[in-house]
Coordinates of C-alpha atoms in Angstrom, one line a residue:
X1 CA 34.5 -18.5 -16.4
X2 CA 31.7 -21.4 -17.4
X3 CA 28.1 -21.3 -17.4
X4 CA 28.0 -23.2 -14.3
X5 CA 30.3 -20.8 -12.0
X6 CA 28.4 -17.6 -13.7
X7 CA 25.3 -18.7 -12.8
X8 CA 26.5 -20.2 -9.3
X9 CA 28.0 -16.7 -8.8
X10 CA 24.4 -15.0 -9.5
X11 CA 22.9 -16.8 -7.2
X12 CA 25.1 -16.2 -4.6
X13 CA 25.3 -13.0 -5.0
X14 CA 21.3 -12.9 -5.0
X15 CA 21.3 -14.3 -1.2
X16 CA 23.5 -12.0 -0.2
X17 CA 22.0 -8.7 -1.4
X18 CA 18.8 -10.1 0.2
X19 CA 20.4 -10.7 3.9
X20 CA 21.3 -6.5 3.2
X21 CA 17.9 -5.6 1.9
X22 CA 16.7 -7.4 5.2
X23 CA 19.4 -5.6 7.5
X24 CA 17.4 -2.3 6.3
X25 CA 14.1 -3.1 6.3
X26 CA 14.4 -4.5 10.2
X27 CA 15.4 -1.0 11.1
X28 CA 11.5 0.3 10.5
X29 CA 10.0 -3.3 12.1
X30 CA 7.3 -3.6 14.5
X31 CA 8.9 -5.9 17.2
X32 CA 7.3 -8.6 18.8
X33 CA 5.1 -9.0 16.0
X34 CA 5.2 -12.9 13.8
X35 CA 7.8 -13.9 11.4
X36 CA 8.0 -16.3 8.7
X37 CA 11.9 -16.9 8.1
X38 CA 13.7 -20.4 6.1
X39 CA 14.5 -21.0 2.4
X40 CA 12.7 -20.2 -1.1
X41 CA 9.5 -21.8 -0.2
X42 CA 9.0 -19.3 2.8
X43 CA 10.2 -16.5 0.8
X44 CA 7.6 -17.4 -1.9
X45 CA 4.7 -18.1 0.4
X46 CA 2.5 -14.6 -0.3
X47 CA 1.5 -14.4 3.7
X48 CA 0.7 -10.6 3.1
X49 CA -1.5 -10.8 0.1
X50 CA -3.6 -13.8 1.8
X51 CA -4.1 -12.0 5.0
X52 CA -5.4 -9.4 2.7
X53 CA -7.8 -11.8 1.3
X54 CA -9.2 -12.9 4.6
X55 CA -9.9 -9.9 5.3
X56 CA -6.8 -10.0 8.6
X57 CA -4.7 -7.2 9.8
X58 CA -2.1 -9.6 11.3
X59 CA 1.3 -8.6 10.8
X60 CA 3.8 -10.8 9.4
X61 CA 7.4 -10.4 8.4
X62 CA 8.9 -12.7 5.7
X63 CA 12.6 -13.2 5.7
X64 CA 13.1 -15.8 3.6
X65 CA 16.1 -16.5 1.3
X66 CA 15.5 -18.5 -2.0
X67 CA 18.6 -21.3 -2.2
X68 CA 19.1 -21.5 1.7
X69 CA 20.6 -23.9 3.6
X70 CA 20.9 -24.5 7.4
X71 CA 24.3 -23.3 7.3
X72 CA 24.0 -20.9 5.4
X73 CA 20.5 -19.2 8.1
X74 CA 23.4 -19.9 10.7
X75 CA 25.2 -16.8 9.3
X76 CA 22.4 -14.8 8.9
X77 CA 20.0 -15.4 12.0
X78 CA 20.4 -11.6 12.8
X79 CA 19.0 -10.5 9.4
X80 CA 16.3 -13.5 9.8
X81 CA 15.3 -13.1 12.7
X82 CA 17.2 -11.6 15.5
X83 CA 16.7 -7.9 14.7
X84 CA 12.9 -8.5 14.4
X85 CA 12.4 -9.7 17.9
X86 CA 9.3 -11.9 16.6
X87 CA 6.8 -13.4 19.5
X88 CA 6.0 -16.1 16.7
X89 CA 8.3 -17.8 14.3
X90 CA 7.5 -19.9 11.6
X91 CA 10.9 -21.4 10.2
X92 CA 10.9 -24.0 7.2
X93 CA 14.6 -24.4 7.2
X94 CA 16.6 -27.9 5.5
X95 CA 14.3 -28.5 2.0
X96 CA 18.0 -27.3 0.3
X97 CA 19.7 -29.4 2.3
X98 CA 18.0 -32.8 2.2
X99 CA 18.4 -32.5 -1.8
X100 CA 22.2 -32.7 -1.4
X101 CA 23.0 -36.4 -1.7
X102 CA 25.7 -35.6 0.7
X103 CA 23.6 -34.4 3.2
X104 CA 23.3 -37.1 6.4
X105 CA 20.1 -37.3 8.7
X106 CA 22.4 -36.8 11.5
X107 CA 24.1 -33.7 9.9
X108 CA 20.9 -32.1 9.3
X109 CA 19.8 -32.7 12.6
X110 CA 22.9 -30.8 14.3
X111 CA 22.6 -28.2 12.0
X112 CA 19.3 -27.6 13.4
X113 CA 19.5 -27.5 16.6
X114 CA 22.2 -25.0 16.5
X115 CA 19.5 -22.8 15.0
X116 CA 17.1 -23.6 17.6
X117 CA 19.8 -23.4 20.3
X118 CA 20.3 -19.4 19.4
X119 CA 16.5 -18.9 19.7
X120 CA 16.0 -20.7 22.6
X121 CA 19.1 -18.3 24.1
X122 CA 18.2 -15.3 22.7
X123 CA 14.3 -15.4 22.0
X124 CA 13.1 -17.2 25.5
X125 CA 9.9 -16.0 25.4
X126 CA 9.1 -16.4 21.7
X127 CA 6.5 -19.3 20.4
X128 CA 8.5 -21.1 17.5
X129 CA 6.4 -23.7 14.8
X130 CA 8.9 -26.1 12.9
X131 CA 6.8 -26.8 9.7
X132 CA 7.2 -30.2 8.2
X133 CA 8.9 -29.8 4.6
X134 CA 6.7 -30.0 1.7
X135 CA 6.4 -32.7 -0.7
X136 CA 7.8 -32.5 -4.3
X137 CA 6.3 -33.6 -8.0
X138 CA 9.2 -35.8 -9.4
X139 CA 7.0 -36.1 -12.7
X140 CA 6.9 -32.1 -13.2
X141 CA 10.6 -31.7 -12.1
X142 CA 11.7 -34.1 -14.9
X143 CA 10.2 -31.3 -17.2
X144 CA 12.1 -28.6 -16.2
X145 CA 15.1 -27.6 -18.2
X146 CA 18.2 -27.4 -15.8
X147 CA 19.8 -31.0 -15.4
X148 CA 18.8 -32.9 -12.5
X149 CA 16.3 -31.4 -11.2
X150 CA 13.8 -34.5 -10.9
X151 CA 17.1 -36.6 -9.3
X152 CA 16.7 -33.9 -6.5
X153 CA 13.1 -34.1 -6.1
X154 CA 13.4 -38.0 -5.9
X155 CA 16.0 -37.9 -3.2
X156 CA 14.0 -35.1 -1.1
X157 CA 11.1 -37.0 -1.7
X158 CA 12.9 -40.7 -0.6
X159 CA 14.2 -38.4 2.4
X160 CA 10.8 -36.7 3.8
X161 CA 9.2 -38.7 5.9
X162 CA 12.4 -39.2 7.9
X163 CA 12.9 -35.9 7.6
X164 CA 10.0 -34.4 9.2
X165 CA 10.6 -37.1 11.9
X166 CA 14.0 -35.6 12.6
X167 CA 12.3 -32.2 12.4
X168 CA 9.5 -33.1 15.3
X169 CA 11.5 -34.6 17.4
X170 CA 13.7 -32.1 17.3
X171 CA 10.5 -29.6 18.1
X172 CA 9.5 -32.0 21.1
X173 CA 13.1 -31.4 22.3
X174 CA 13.2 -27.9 22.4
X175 CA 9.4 -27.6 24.3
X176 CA 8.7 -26.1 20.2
X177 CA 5.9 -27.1 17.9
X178 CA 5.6 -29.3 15.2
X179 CA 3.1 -28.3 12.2
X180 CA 2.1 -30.8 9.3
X181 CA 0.7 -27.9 6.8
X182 CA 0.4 -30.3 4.1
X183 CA -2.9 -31.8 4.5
X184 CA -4.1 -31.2 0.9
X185 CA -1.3 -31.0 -1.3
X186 CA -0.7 -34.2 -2.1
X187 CA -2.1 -36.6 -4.8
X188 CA -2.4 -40.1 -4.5
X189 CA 1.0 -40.6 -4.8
X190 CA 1.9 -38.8 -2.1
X191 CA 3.2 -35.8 -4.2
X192 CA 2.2 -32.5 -4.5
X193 CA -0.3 -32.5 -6.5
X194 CA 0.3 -31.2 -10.5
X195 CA -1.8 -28.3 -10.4
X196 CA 0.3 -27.0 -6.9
X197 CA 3.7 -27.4 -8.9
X198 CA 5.9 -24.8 -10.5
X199 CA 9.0 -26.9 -10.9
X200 CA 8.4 -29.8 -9.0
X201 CA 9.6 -28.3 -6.0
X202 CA 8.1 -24.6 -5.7
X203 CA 4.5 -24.5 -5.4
X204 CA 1.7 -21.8 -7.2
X205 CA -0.1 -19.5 -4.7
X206 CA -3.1 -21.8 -4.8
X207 CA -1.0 -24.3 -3.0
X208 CA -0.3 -21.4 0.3
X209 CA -3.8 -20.7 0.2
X210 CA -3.9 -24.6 1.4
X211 CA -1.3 -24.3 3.7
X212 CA -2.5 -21.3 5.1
X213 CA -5.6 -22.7 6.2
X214 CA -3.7 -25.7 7.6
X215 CA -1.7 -23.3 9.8
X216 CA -4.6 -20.4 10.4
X217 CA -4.9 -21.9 13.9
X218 CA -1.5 -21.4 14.6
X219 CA -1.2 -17.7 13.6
X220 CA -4.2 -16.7 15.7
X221 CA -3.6 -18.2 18.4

């Protein structure tokens, strides 16, 4: 077996012991409570440890999955929501999927709504807030040691604008909410700014604590 497929297989395997760590932990939930559910940059966004910091006994559930796609939550909206019954839901869903060069707006767009559709169904009553996908650092990406990696942040980076365009209308369609959270992150460029970056795409804690207070509003009202 290569490199490639060994560390493709890893990975995959990664996602999936996460959707079964989540199908345990829902059992003990609190229902009706908030929920932050999408890819690797909702996974890695420290919600619990902030709250702590602000001194707020809010309670939020995190069910991201690092390397998500749209199709890929499709499969697992029980683990990732469902189960918890959430009155809130913050979902940053499609960063993944816009780095694909294959990926179309219009494919993106139905793969989407078919996650808002089951929410809509099953969760009537639940307040949902589409946040806009982050910008990227093409600069710090080209420094990271697995090929390609500033190639994807170029394309994502080319693609967001129209991307969160898709994603708000999309919110306006379903009677949802649309968040910008990224007031702040951004350099002059219009990139996240170095000091924010891990890779290029992933973002230090300092970063959430910007995008926490961009979104405070939304998680206490």
């Amino acid at each position: 077996m290569k490199a490639e497929e060994v560390i493709s297989d890893f990975f995959q395997n990664e996602k999936r012991n996460k959707v079964v760590r989540y199908r345990h932990l829902n059992r003990f939930v609190k229902k009706g409570q908030i929920l932050f559910t999408g890819s690797s940059l909702m996974e890695q966004f420290p919600i619990n440890e902030i709250l702590q910091n602000h001194g707020m006994n809010t309670v939020i559930y995190n069910r991201g999955i690092g390397g998500y796609t749209i199709p890929e939550m499709l499969e697992s909206m029980e683990e990732q929501i469902f189960e918890l019954e959430p009155s809130k839901i913050f979902i940053n869903i499609g960063t993944n999927d816009i780095s694909r060069p294959e990926e179309t707006k219009e494919q993106l767009i139905s793969d989407y709504r078919k996650v808002l559709t089951q929410i809509k169904d099953r969760l009537p009553q639940a307040k949902v807030y589409m946040m806009a996908y982050y910008p990227v650092n093409v600069q710090v990406a080209a420094r990271q040691p697995w090929p390609d990696a500033d190639k994807a942040a170029k394309l994502r980076l080319e693609r967001l604008d129209e991307s969160n365009k898709a994603v708000s209308e999309l919110a306006q369609e379903f009677g949802y909410s649309y968040i910008d959270v990224n007031n702040g992150l951004t350099d002059d460029n219009g990139q996240t700014k170095e000091a924010y970056s891990i890779d290029g795409i992933h973002m230090w804690s300092d970063a959430y604590e910007v995008v926490f207070e961009n979104m405070k509003e939304y998680i206490t009202e």
